[in-house]
Amino acid sequence: MFEFVQNNKTVIQVILGAVALTFVGFGVSSYTSASDDPYLVKVGDSKIYKRDLDRALEGQPSDPATRQSMLENMIRRELLLADARAHGAVISPAQLHKFISAIPLFQQDGKFSQERYREFLNNRYPSAEAFEAEVSRDLLVQSQLTGVAGTQFVSNTVVSRVAALMGEGRELQTLLLKPSDFAAEVKTDDAAVKAYYDANAKRFVTPEQIKLDYVVLSQDALAQGIKISDADAQKYYEQHKGDLAGEQRRASHILLTVPKGAKPEQKAKIKAEAEAILKDVRANPASFAELAKAKSQDPGSAEKGGDLGFNARGVMVKPFDDAVFKMKPGQISDLVETEYGFHIIRLDEIKAQDFAELKSAIVDKLQKQKSAALFREQADKLNEVSYQQADSLKGVVDALKLEVKHSGWIQRNQPSQDEVLGNAKLLAAAFGDDVLKKKHNSEPVDVGGGRLVVARVAEHQPEHQQAIAEVREQIKSELIAREGAKLAEKKGQALLAELKAGKGVDAQHWGASATVSRRAAAGMPAADVRAVFAVPAGKLPGFAGVRHDTGEYAVYRVNKVIPAPAVSDADRAQLGGLLGEISANAQLTGYLKALREKYPVSAGKQSLNDAN
């Protein structure tokens, strides 16, 4: 389970993150508006200013969505702090000192370093008091969250029921009614086409569009032409080996899992069992793999003798990672406790990349370094020649040996898969008066990725109304899709009623039998899965029908209910933990909703984009 959860942690975090998003029960537009003080938002007695938001966003993107999200996080934090203070919660100096002393950034040789602490403060905070006040607030928030949702218990009955629901299957067949099946019943004569064209005339306007001739000056292309000797690459490797080598460590482990919410006596018993195994391993190190196969509760690695393969620093959970990167090959650790339980670890091998493995990357890096000056020089030349010889690209082609490229038709606001031709700055220049009307070269446009583009218009087509003859076949297809979808749904619903009445069940051209479950839907849309599992299991075959956004109507015949397979102890523990997290999120949702009612949130006169 340790390896399974480790490998799928991102998926689990996404699932829980989606639940956590339900915390956001409000937006700025829902705040009560008040006050003359130019703050962003007032939460209870506390105010959040734009400067606070800017400081919280330091180093992050600052688009409107990100700013809104960060502001909402700050509001939730202030709600939690307001409730903590209202109940007299405080962080004592002893608690604060203990927490700060344990931060690895401030430690040297495993002990708190006053020098490292001062260095950190000098770079980021006006005083130690300011930092410690911020940490105290963080600890208060954490204590509030832990108090509300830190110990969620999910009963075995609930876990079993959810496992059964997730694993239960349905054996079914499908009958798909498509709009095209009803094409013969849809009117597509001249009158129908003319009526559709007249009703949708604005849709049949071809926007203004252009074709471009353009050249690209690319730093990457310049870099490829620079030769790097083996001696220079070797020299760079020796000078930067520590950063380049990417040390990885191969470890094996024996894991005894501790269920979430285990009682102290249960945890102590598991620890004693782990200590007994550790004693056996140290008495006979050669038995490690066999003991892992027999005793380890990590199904992903037990059958491989506990082997976890090579991993870089930071991949495993911190206590495990710290232990592995302090060990020597062949060494067996003391018991290491993580969120998964107790581990006995053996370090098997250390490897780092040698020069041969890194040579290609080193050459690429040196080429880019050396090409930077050449790129700046040629960029200046590109700017000069494209301006001085603005009526043609011939000058820049001759001066810089660049290839002229030709675009297809481009519209002003049409998304493009081509990251150069779809660049907003390039399109703005190309449709600008100087390039479009005066027929000049554009100025060099930075399209990102170390590329500059100079373009000129090769062809121009103004906006115009398409003739009905040009779009006749398109209109016919749209009529069939629209009206055919209505006929498919009507036929599907009528057929569904007959099938539920027991009529014509075996007369239909059902598709091949397939099995689906809630956890393995085989690509079936969510609405279809819900419909299929809503079919009563007591009377089979049962039937369900669903209209798709494509206009198709799917009729499902459910022939059999397949019971869920047995759930392993490891999967049961993992599912219990996941349900506990979901339950905790639900608790927090209710708690934060209550806090909003208790501590009013009001908007000030400052907006997200105001100057400080």
Coordinates of C-alpha atoms in Angstrom, one line a residue:
M1 CA 0.0 0.0 0.0
F2 CA 2.9 2.4 0.8
E3 CA 4.1 2.1 -2.8
F4 CA 0.6 2.3 -4.3
V5 CA -0.3 5.4 -2.3
Q6 CA 3.1 7.0 -3.0
N7 CA 2.7 6.4 -6.8
N8 CA -0.9 7.7 -6.9
K9 CA -0.6 10.5 -4.4
T10 CA -1.3 13.1 -7.1
V11 CA -4.6 11.5 -8.0
I12 CA -5.7 11.3 -4.4
Q13 CA -4.7 14.9 -3.9
V14 CA -6.7 15.9 -6.9
I15 CA -9.8 14.0 -5.6
L16 CA -9.5 15.6 -2.2
G17 CA -8.7 19.0 -3.7
A18 CA -11.9 18.9 -5.6
V19 CA -13.7 18.3 -2.4
A20 CA -11.7 21.1 -0.7
L21 CA -12.9 23.5 -3.3
T22 CA -16.3 23.4 -1.7
F23 CA -14.9 25.5 1.1
V24 CA -15.3 28.5 -1.2
G25 CA -18.8 29.4 -0.6
F26 CA -18.5 33.0 -1.7
G27 CA -16.8 35.4 -4.0
V28 CA -15.9 39.1 -3.8
S29 CA -19.2 40.1 -5.4
S30 CA -21.1 38.5 -2.5
Y31 CA -19.4 40.5 0.3
T32 CA -21.3 43.1 2.2
S33 CA -20.1 46.5 1.0
A34 CA -19.1 49.1 3.6
S35 CA -16.5 51.4 5.0
D36 CA -14.5 54.5 4.0
D37 CA -11.1 52.8 4.8
P38 CA -9.6 51.7 1.4
Y39 CA -9.0 48.0 2.3
L40 CA -9.9 45.0 0.2
V41 CA -12.0 43.0 2.6
K42 CA -12.8 43.2 6.3
V43 CA -13.3 39.9 8.2
G44 CA -14.7 40.4 11.6
D45 CA -12.4 43.1 13.1
S46 CA -9.4 42.3 10.8
K47 CA -8.8 44.0 7.4
I48 CA -7.0 42.6 4.4
Y49 CA -5.3 45.2 2.2
K50 CA -4.0 44.9 -1.4
R51 CA -0.4 45.1 -0.1
D52 CA -1.2 41.9 2.0
L53 CA -2.4 40.2 -1.1
D54 CA 0.6 41.3 -3.1
R55 CA 2.9 40.0 -0.4
A56 CA 1.1 36.6 -0.3
L57 CA 1.3 36.4 -4.1
E58 CA 5.1 37.1 -4.2
G59 CA 6.7 34.9 -6.9
Q60 CA 3.4 33.6 -8.2
P61 CA 1.3 34.5 -11.4
S62 CA -0.8 37.5 -10.8
D63 CA -3.8 37.0 -13.2
P64 CA -7.3 37.9 -11.9
A65 CA -8.2 34.3 -11.2
T66 CA -5.1 33.7 -9.1
R67 CA -5.6 36.9 -7.2
Q68 CA -9.2 36.0 -6.5
S69 CA -8.3 32.6 -5.3
M70 CA -5.5 33.8 -3.0
L71 CA -7.8 36.5 -1.5
E72 CA -10.4 33.8 -0.7
N73 CA -7.7 31.7 1.0
M74 CA -6.7 34.8 3.1
I75 CA -10.4 35.4 4.1
R76 CA -10.8 31.8 5.2
R77 CA -7.6 32.1 7.2
E78 CA -8.9 35.3 8.9
L79 CA -12.2 33.6 9.7
L80 CA -10.3 30.8 11.5
L81 CA -8.1 33.2 13.4
A82 CA -11.1 35.3 14.5
D83 CA -12.8 32.2 15.9
A84 CA -9.5 31.0 17.6
R85 CA -9.1 34.4 19.3
A86 CA -12.8 34.5 20.3
H87 CA -12.3 31.3 22.2
G88 CA -9.0 32.5 23.9
A89 CA -6.7 30.2 21.9
V90 CA -3.1 31.3 22.0
I91 CA 0.3 29.8 21.0
S92 CA 2.7 29.9 24.0
P93 CA 6.3 31.0 23.6
A94 CA 7.4 27.4 24.4
Q95 CA 5.2 26.0 21.6
L96 CA 6.5 28.7 19.2
H97 CA 10.2 28.0 20.1
K98 CA 9.7 24.3 19.7
F99 CA 8.2 24.6 16.3
I100 CA 10.7 27.1 14.9
S101 CA 13.6 25.1 16.3
A102 CA 12.4 22.0 14.4
I103 CA 12.3 23.7 11.0
P104 CA 15.1 22.0 8.9
L105 CA 16.0 25.3 7.2
F106 CA 17.2 26.7 10.5
Q107 CA 19.2 23.6 11.5
Q108 CA 22.8 22.6 11.1
D109 CA 24.0 19.1 11.9
G110 CA 20.6 18.3 13.3
K111 CA 20.5 21.2 15.7
F112 CA 18.9 24.7 15.7
S113 CA 21.4 27.3 14.3
Q114 CA 20.9 30.9 15.4
E115 CA 23.1 32.0 12.6
R116 CA 20.9 30.4 9.9
Y117 CA 17.8 31.8 11.6
R118 CA 19.3 35.3 11.5
E119 CA 20.3 34.9 7.9
F120 CA 16.7 33.9 7.0
L121 CA 15.2 36.8 8.8
N122 CA 17.6 39.4 7.3
N123 CA 16.5 38.4 3.8
R124 CA 12.8 38.3 4.3
Y125 CA 11.5 40.0 7.5
P126 CA 12.0 43.3 9.2
S127 CA 12.4 41.6 12.6
A128 CA 12.2 38.2 14.4
E129 CA 9.0 39.4 16.0
A130 CA 7.3 39.8 12.6
F131 CA 8.2 36.3 11.5
E132 CA 7.2 34.8 14.8
A133 CA 3.9 36.5 14.8
E134 CA 3.2 35.1 11.4
V135 CA 4.2 31.6 12.5
S136 CA 2.0 32.0 15.6
R137 CA -1.0 32.8 13.3
D138 CA -0.2 29.8 11.1
L139 CA -0.1 27.5 14.2
L140 CA -3.4 28.9 15.4
V141 CA -5.0 28.2 12.0
Q142 CA -3.6 24.7 12.1
S143 CA -4.9 24.1 15.6
Q144 CA -8.4 25.2 14.5
L145 CA -8.4 22.9 11.5
T146 CA -7.1 20.0 13.5
G147 CA -9.7 20.5 16.2
V148 CA -12.5 20.5 13.6
A149 CA -11.4 17.7 11.2
G150 CA -8.2 16.2 12.6
T151 CA -9.7 12.9 13.8
Q152 CA -12.4 11.8 11.5
F153 CA -13.5 8.2 12.0
V154 CA -15.2 6.1 9.3
S155 CA -16.9 2.9 10.3
N156 CA -16.1 -0.4 8.8
T157 CA -19.7 -0.6 7.7
V158 CA -19.4 2.6 5.7
V159 CA -16.1 1.5 4.1
S160 CA -17.6 -1.9 3.2
R161 CA -20.6 -0.3 1.6
V162 CA -18.6 2.2 -0.4
A163 CA -16.2 -0.6 -1.5
A164 CA -19.2 -2.7 -2.6
L165 CA -20.7 0.3 -4.5
M166 CA -17.4 1.1 -6.2
G167 CA -16.7 -2.5 -7.2
E168 CA -20.2 -3.7 -8.2
G169 CA -20.5 -4.3 -11.9
R170 CA -23.3 -4.3 -14.6
E171 CA -23.2 -6.5 -17.6
L172 CA -24.9 -4.6 -20.4
Q173 CA -25.6 -4.1 -24.1
T174 CA -26.1 -0.9 -25.9
L175 CA -28.3 0.3 -28.7
L176 CA -27.1 3.7 -30.1
L177 CA -29.5 5.9 -32.2
K178 CA -27.6 8.5 -34.2
P179 CA -28.9 11.6 -35.8
S180 CA -27.6 10.4 -39.2
D181 CA -29.9 7.4 -38.9
F182 CA -32.8 9.7 -39.5
A183 CA -31.3 11.7 -42.3
A184 CA -34.0 10.5 -44.8
E185 CA -36.7 12.0 -42.5
V186 CA -35.2 15.5 -42.3
K187 CA -36.2 18.1 -44.8
T188 CA -33.1 19.4 -46.6
D189 CA -34.6 20.8 -49.8
D190 CA -33.9 24.3 -51.1
A191 CA -36.7 25.9 -49.0
A192 CA -35.4 24.4 -45.8
V193 CA -31.8 25.4 -46.6
K194 CA -32.9 29.0 -47.5
A195 CA -34.9 29.3 -44.3
Y196 CA -32.0 28.1 -42.2
Y197 CA -29.5 30.4 -44.0
D198 CA -31.7 33.4 -43.5
A199 CA -32.3 32.6 -39.8
N200 CA -28.5 32.2 -39.2
A201 CA -27.0 34.7 -41.7
K202 CA -24.5 36.1 -39.2
R203 CA -23.0 32.7 -38.8
F204 CA -22.1 32.6 -42.4
V205 CA -19.9 35.6 -42.5
T206 CA -16.2 34.9 -43.2
P207 CA -14.1 37.1 -40.9
E208 CA -11.3 39.3 -42.2
Q209 CA -8.2 37.1 -42.7
I210 CA -4.7 37.3 -44.0
K211 CA -1.8 35.2 -45.1
L212 CA 1.7 36.0 -43.9
D213 CA 5.2 35.7 -45.1
Y214 CA 7.6 35.7 -42.1
V215 CA 11.1 34.9 -40.8
V216 CA 12.0 33.5 -37.4
L217 CA 15.3 34.3 -35.6
S218 CA 15.7 31.5 -33.1
Q219 CA 18.3 31.3 -30.4
D220 CA 17.9 27.5 -30.4
A221 CA 18.7 27.4 -34.1
L222 CA 21.8 29.5 -33.6
A223 CA 22.9 27.3 -30.7
Q224 CA 22.7 24.2 -32.9
G225 CA 25.3 25.7 -35.1
I226 CA 27.9 26.2 -32.3
K227 CA 30.5 23.4 -31.8
I228 CA 31.4 22.4 -28.3
S229 CA 34.5 20.3 -27.8
D230 CA 34.6 17.2 -25.7
A231 CA 37.2 18.8 -23.5
D232 CA 35.0 21.8 -22.8
A233 CA 32.0 19.6 -22.0
Q234 CA 34.2 17.4 -19.7
K235 CA 35.5 20.5 -17.9
Y236 CA 32.0 21.8 -17.3
Y237 CA 31.0 18.4 -15.9
E238 CA 33.9 18.4 -13.4
Q239 CA 33.1 21.9 -12.3
H240 CA 29.4 21.3 -11.7
K241 CA 29.3 17.5 -10.9
G242 CA 27.5 18.1 -7.6
D243 CA 24.6 19.8 -9.3
L244 CA 24.4 17.7 -12.4
A245 CA 24.9 14.1 -11.2
G246 CA 21.3 13.7 -9.8
E247 CA 22.1 11.2 -7.1
Q248 CA 19.4 8.5 -6.7
R249 CA 19.2 5.8 -4.1
R250 CA 17.8 2.3 -4.3
A251 CA 16.2 1.1 -1.0
S252 CA 14.2 -1.9 0.1
H253 CA 11.8 -1.8 3.0
I254 CA 9.5 -3.9 5.3
L255 CA 6.4 -2.1 6.2
L256 CA 3.9 -2.8 9.0
T257 CA 0.9 -0.5 8.4
V258 CA -0.8 1.4 11.2
P259 CA -4.5 2.0 10.5
K260 CA -5.6 5.7 10.6
G261 CA -7.0 6.5 14.0
A262 CA -5.4 3.4 15.6
K263 CA -5.5 3.4 19.4
P264 CA -2.2 3.7 21.3
E265 CA -2.2 0.1 22.5
Q266 CA -2.8 -1.1 18.9
K267 CA 0.0 1.1 17.6
A268 CA 2.3 -0.2 20.3
K269 CA 1.6 -3.8 19.4
I270 CA 2.4 -3.1 15.7
K271 CA 5.6 -1.3 16.7
A272 CA 6.6 -4.3 18.9
E273 CA 6.1 -6.6 15.9
A274 CA 8.2 -4.4 13.8
E275 CA 11.0 -4.3 16.4
A276 CA 11.0 -8.1 16.5
I277 CA 11.3 -8.3 12.7
L278 CA 14.2 -5.7 12.9
K279 CA 16.0 -7.9 15.4
D280 CA 15.7 -10.9 13.0
V281 CA 16.9 -8.9 10.1
R282 CA 20.0 -7.6 12.0
A283 CA 20.7 -11.2 13.2
N284 CA 20.6 -12.4 9.6
P285 CA 20.8 -9.5 7.0
A286 CA 20.6 -12.0 4.1
S287 CA 17.0 -12.9 5.1
F288 CA 15.8 -9.3 4.4
A289 CA 14.1 -10.1 1.1
E290 CA 12.4 -13.3 2.4
L291 CA 11.1 -11.5 5.5
A292 CA 9.8 -8.6 3.3
K293 CA 7.9 -11.1 1.1
A294 CA 6.5 -12.8 4.2
K295 CA 5.9 -9.8 6.6
S296 CA 5.7 -6.6 4.6
Q297 CA 2.2 -5.1 4.2
D298 CA 3.2 -3.0 1.2
P299 CA 1.7 -5.0 -1.7
G300 CA 3.6 -3.0 -4.3
S301 CA 7.0 -4.0 -3.0
A302 CA 6.6 -7.1 -0.8
E303 CA 6.6 -9.5 -3.7
K304 CA 9.9 -8.0 -4.9
G305 CA 11.6 -8.5 -1.6
G306 CA 10.8 -5.0 -0.5
D307 CA 12.6 -3.4 -3.4
L308 CA 11.4 0.2 -4.1
G309 CA 13.8 0.9 -7.0
F310 CA 15.8 4.0 -7.4
N311 CA 14.4 7.3 -6.2
A312 CA 15.8 10.9 -6.0
R313 CA 15.7 13.0 -2.9
G314 CA 12.3 14.3 -2.0
V315 CA 10.3 11.6 -3.8
M316 CA 9.4 9.6 -0.7
V317 CA 7.7 11.0 2.4
K318 CA 10.0 13.1 4.5
P319 CA 10.9 10.7 7.4
F320 CA 11.5 7.9 5.0
D321 CA 13.5 10.1 2.6
D322 CA 15.6 11.6 5.4
A323 CA 16.5 8.1 6.7
V324 CA 17.5 6.8 3.2
F325 CA 19.7 9.7 2.4
K326 CA 21.7 9.4 5.6
M327 CA 22.4 5.7 5.2
K328 CA 25.3 3.8 3.5
P329 CA 24.9 0.9 1.1
G330 CA 24.1 -2.3 2.9
Q331 CA 23.1 -0.5 6.1
I332 CA 19.8 -1.4 7.8
S333 CA 17.9 1.4 9.6
D334 CA 16.3 1.6 12.9
L335 CA 12.5 1.7 12.8
V336 CA 11.3 4.7 10.8
E337 CA 7.8 5.9 11.4
T338 CA 5.7 7.6 8.7
E339 CA 2.1 8.2 8.0
Y340 CA 1.9 4.7 6.6
G341 CA 3.3 2.9 9.6
F342 CA 6.7 1.4 10.7
H343 CA 9.4 0.8 8.2
I344 CA 12.6 -1.2 8.3
I345 CA 14.8 0.1 5.5
R346 CA 17.9 -1.3 3.8
L347 CA 19.9 0.9 1.5
D348 CA 20.9 -1.2 -1.5
E349 CA 22.7 1.1 -3.9
I350 CA 23.6 4.7 -4.7
K351 CA 24.0 5.9 -8.3
A352 CA 24.7 9.2 -10.0
Q353 CA 24.9 10.0 -13.7
D354 CA 28.4 9.9 -15.2
F355 CA 29.7 12.2 -17.9
A356 CA 28.6 10.0 -20.8
E357 CA 25.0 10.2 -19.6
L358 CA 25.1 13.9 -19.2
K359 CA 27.2 14.9 -22.1
S360 CA 24.3 15.7 -24.5
A361 CA 22.6 18.0 -21.9
I362 CA 25.9 19.7 -21.1
V363 CA 26.6 20.4 -24.7
D364 CA 23.1 21.8 -25.1
K365 CA 23.6 24.0 -22.1
L366 CA 26.9 25.3 -23.3
Q367 CA 25.5 25.9 -26.8
K368 CA 22.7 28.0 -25.3
Q369 CA 25.2 30.0 -23.2
K370 CA 27.4 30.8 -26.1
S371 CA 24.5 31.5 -28.4
A372 CA 23.1 34.3 -26.2
A373 CA 25.6 36.9 -27.3
L374 CA 25.2 35.9 -31.0
F375 CA 21.4 36.1 -30.7
R376 CA 21.6 39.6 -29.2
E377 CA 23.8 40.7 -32.1
Q378 CA 21.6 39.2 -34.8
A379 CA 18.5 40.6 -33.1
D380 CA 19.9 44.1 -33.4
K381 CA 20.7 43.4 -37.1
L382 CA 17.2 42.1 -37.6
N383 CA 15.6 45.2 -36.1
E384 CA 17.8 47.5 -38.2
V385 CA 17.4 45.8 -41.6
S386 CA 13.6 45.1 -41.3
Y387 CA 13.1 48.8 -40.6
Q388 CA 15.4 50.1 -43.2
Q389 CA 14.1 47.8 -45.9
A390 CA 10.5 47.7 -44.8
D391 CA 8.9 46.9 -48.2
S392 CA 10.4 43.4 -48.4
L393 CA 11.9 40.5 -46.3
K394 CA 14.7 40.1 -48.8
G395 CA 17.0 42.3 -46.8
V396 CA 16.8 40.3 -43.6
V397 CA 17.0 37.0 -45.6
D398 CA 20.3 38.2 -47.2
A399 CA 21.7 39.7 -44.0
L400 CA 20.9 36.8 -41.6
K401 CA 20.4 33.8 -44.0
L402 CA 16.9 33.2 -42.7
E403 CA 14.2 31.2 -44.4
V404 CA 11.0 32.8 -45.5
K405 CA 8.0 30.9 -44.2
H406 CA 4.4 31.1 -45.4
S407 CA 1.2 30.9 -43.4
G408 CA -2.3 29.7 -44.3
W409 CA -5.3 31.9 -43.8
I410 CA -5.2 33.6 -40.3
Q411 CA -8.0 35.3 -38.5
R412 CA -7.6 38.1 -36.0
N413 CA -9.1 36.2 -33.0
Q414 CA -9.0 32.6 -34.1
P415 CA -7.1 30.2 -31.8
S416 CA -4.2 28.5 -33.4
Q417 CA -2.2 25.4 -32.6
D418 CA 0.9 27.1 -34.0
E419 CA 2.5 28.9 -31.1
V420 CA 4.2 31.4 -33.4
L421 CA 1.3 32.3 -35.7
G422 CA -1.1 32.2 -32.7
N423 CA 0.9 34.7 -30.7
A424 CA -1.3 37.6 -29.7
K425 CA 1.5 40.2 -30.1
L426 CA 2.3 39.0 -33.6
L427 CA -1.4 39.0 -34.6
A428 CA -1.8 42.5 -33.3
A429 CA 1.1 43.7 -35.3
A430 CA 0.0 41.9 -38.5
F431 CA -3.5 43.3 -38.4
G432 CA -2.2 46.8 -37.5
D433 CA -2.3 49.6 -40.0
D434 CA 1.4 49.8 -40.5
V435 CA 1.6 46.1 -41.7
L436 CA -1.9 45.6 -43.1
K437 CA -2.6 48.9 -44.8
K438 CA 0.9 50.4 -45.5
K439 CA 2.3 47.0 -46.5
H440 CA 5.4 47.3 -44.2
N441 CA 7.4 44.7 -42.4
S442 CA 6.4 44.3 -38.8
E443 CA 8.9 45.2 -36.1
P444 CA 10.6 42.1 -34.6
V445 CA 8.0 40.5 -32.3
D446 CA 9.2 38.4 -29.4
V447 CA 7.0 35.3 -29.5
G448 CA 8.8 33.6 -26.6
G449 CA 11.2 30.7 -26.4
G450 CA 14.1 32.9 -27.6
R451 CA 12.4 33.6 -30.9
L452 CA 11.9 36.9 -32.8
V453 CA 9.5 37.1 -35.8
V454 CA 9.3 39.7 -38.6
A455 CA 6.2 39.3 -40.8
R456 CA 4.5 41.0 -43.7
V457 CA 1.1 40.5 -45.2
A458 CA 1.1 38.4 -48.4
E459 CA -2.7 38.2 -49.0
H460 CA -5.6 40.0 -47.4
Q461 CA -9.3 39.0 -47.6
P462 CA -11.8 41.5 -46.0
E463 CA -14.8 40.2 -44.1
H464 CA -17.6 39.1 -46.4
Q465 CA -21.0 37.3 -46.4
Q466 CA -20.7 33.7 -47.8
A467 CA -23.2 32.9 -50.6
I468 CA -25.8 30.3 -49.9
A469 CA -24.2 28.0 -52.5
E470 CA -20.9 28.0 -50.6
V471 CA -22.5 26.8 -47.4
R472 CA -25.4 24.6 -48.7
E473 CA -23.7 21.3 -47.8
Q474 CA -22.8 22.6 -44.4
I475 CA -26.4 23.7 -43.7
K476 CA -27.7 20.3 -44.8
S477 CA -25.3 18.6 -42.3
E478 CA -26.4 21.0 -39.5
L479 CA -30.1 20.4 -40.3
I480 CA -29.6 16.6 -40.1
A481 CA -27.6 16.9 -36.9
R482 CA -30.2 19.2 -35.3
E483 CA -33.4 17.6 -36.5
G484 CA -32.0 14.1 -36.5
A485 CA -31.1 14.5 -32.8
K486 CA -34.7 15.4 -32.0
L487 CA -35.9 12.3 -33.9
A488 CA -33.3 10.1 -32.3
E489 CA -34.4 11.2 -28.8
K490 CA -38.1 10.8 -29.7
K491 CA -37.5 7.3 -31.1
G492 CA -35.3 6.4 -28.2
Q493 CA -37.8 7.4 -25.5
A494 CA -40.6 5.5 -27.3
L495 CA -38.4 2.4 -27.6
L496 CA -37.4 2.6 -24.0
A497 CA -41.1 2.7 -22.9
E498 CA -41.8 -0.4 -25.0
L499 CA -38.7 -2.3 -23.6
K500 CA -39.7 -1.5 -20.0
A501 CA -43.1 -2.9 -20.9
G502 CA -41.4 -6.1 -22.1
K503 CA -42.1 -5.5 -25.8
G504 CA -39.6 -6.3 -28.5
V505 CA -36.6 -6.9 -26.2
D506 CA -34.9 -9.5 -28.4
A507 CA -35.9 -7.9 -31.7
Q508 CA -33.4 -5.0 -31.3
H509 CA -29.8 -5.0 -32.7
W510 CA -28.1 -4.8 -29.4
G511 CA -24.3 -4.3 -29.3
A512 CA -21.7 -6.7 -27.8
S513 CA -22.0 -7.4 -24.1
A514 CA -19.7 -5.3 -21.9
T515 CA -19.1 -5.0 -18.1
V516 CA -18.8 -1.6 -16.3
S517 CA -18.5 -0.6 -12.7
R518 CA -18.4 2.8 -11.0
R519 CA -14.6 2.6 -10.7
A520 CA -14.0 1.2 -14.2
A521 CA -16.6 2.8 -16.5
A522 CA -14.7 1.9 -19.7
G523 CA -15.1 5.4 -21.1
M524 CA -18.8 5.6 -20.4
P525 CA -20.1 9.2 -19.7
A526 CA -20.9 9.9 -16.1
A527 CA -24.6 10.5 -16.8
D528 CA -24.8 7.1 -18.5
V529 CA -23.1 5.4 -15.6
R530 CA -25.6 6.9 -13.2
A531 CA -28.5 5.8 -15.4
V532 CA -27.2 2.3 -15.7
F533 CA -26.7 1.9 -12.0
A534 CA -30.2 3.4 -11.3
V535 CA -31.8 0.4 -13.0
P536 CA -33.4 -1.8 -10.3
A537 CA -31.4 -5.0 -9.8
G538 CA -34.4 -7.1 -8.8
K539 CA -35.9 -7.4 -12.3
L540 CA -33.6 -8.1 -15.2
P541 CA -33.1 -7.3 -18.0
G542 CA -33.7 -3.7 -17.1
F543 CA -33.4 -0.7 -19.3
A544 CA -32.2 2.9 -19.3
G545 CA -31.9 5.7 -21.9
V546 CA -29.6 8.8 -22.1
R547 CA -29.4 11.6 -24.6
H548 CA -25.9 12.6 -25.4
D549 CA -24.6 16.1 -26.2
T550 CA -23.7 14.8 -29.6
G551 CA -27.4 14.3 -30.4
E552 CA -27.1 10.5 -30.1
Y553 CA -29.5 8.6 -27.8
A554 CA -28.2 5.6 -26.0
V555 CA -30.5 2.8 -24.9
Y556 CA -28.9 0.4 -22.4
R557 CA -30.0 -3.2 -21.6
V558 CA -28.7 -4.4 -18.2
N559 CA -28.6 -8.2 -18.2
K560 CA -26.7 -9.0 -15.0
V561 CA -25.5 -7.5 -11.7
I562 CA -21.9 -8.6 -10.8
P563 CA -21.1 -8.4 -7.1
A564 CA -18.0 -6.5 -6.0
P565 CA -14.9 -8.6 -5.5
A566 CA -13.4 -9.0 -2.0
V567 CA -11.4 -6.0 -0.7
S568 CA -7.9 -6.6 0.7
D569 CA -7.0 -5.2 4.1
A570 CA -4.6 -2.8 2.5
D571 CA -7.2 -1.4 0.0
R572 CA -9.8 -1.2 2.9
A573 CA -7.3 0.8 5.0
Q574 CA -6.6 3.1 2.0
L575 CA -10.3 3.6 1.2
G576 CA -11.0 4.3 4.9
G577 CA -8.3 7.0 4.9
L578 CA -9.7 8.6 1.8
L579 CA -13.3 8.6 3.2
G580 CA -11.9 10.1 6.4
E581 CA -10.4 12.9 4.4
I582 CA -13.7 13.5 2.5
S583 CA -15.5 13.5 5.9
A584 CA -13.1 16.0 7.3
N585 CA -13.6 18.3 4.3
A586 CA -17.3 18.1 4.8
Q587 CA -16.9 19.1 8.5
L588 CA -14.7 22.0 7.4
T589 CA -17.3 23.1 4.9
G590 CA -19.9 23.4 7.6
Y591 CA -17.6 25.0 10.0
L592 CA -16.5 27.7 7.6
K593 CA -20.1 28.4 6.6
A594 CA -20.9 28.9 10.2
L595 CA -17.9 31.2 10.7
R596 CA -19.1 33.4 7.8
E597 CA -22.4 33.9 9.6
K598 CA -20.7 34.6 12.9
Y599 CA -18.0 37.0 11.6
P600 CA -19.3 39.2 8.7
V601 CA -17.2 39.6 5.6
S602 CA -17.5 43.0 4.0
A603 CA -15.8 44.6 0.9
G604 CA -13.8 47.9 1.2
K605 CA -13.3 50.5 -1.4
Q606 CA -10.0 49.1 -2.6
S607 CA -10.2 46.7 -5.6
L608 CA -8.0 43.8 -6.5
N609 CA -6.2 45.9 -9.2
D610 CA -5.9 49.2 -7.3
A611 CA -2.5 50.7 -6.6
N612 CA -1.4 50.4 -3.0

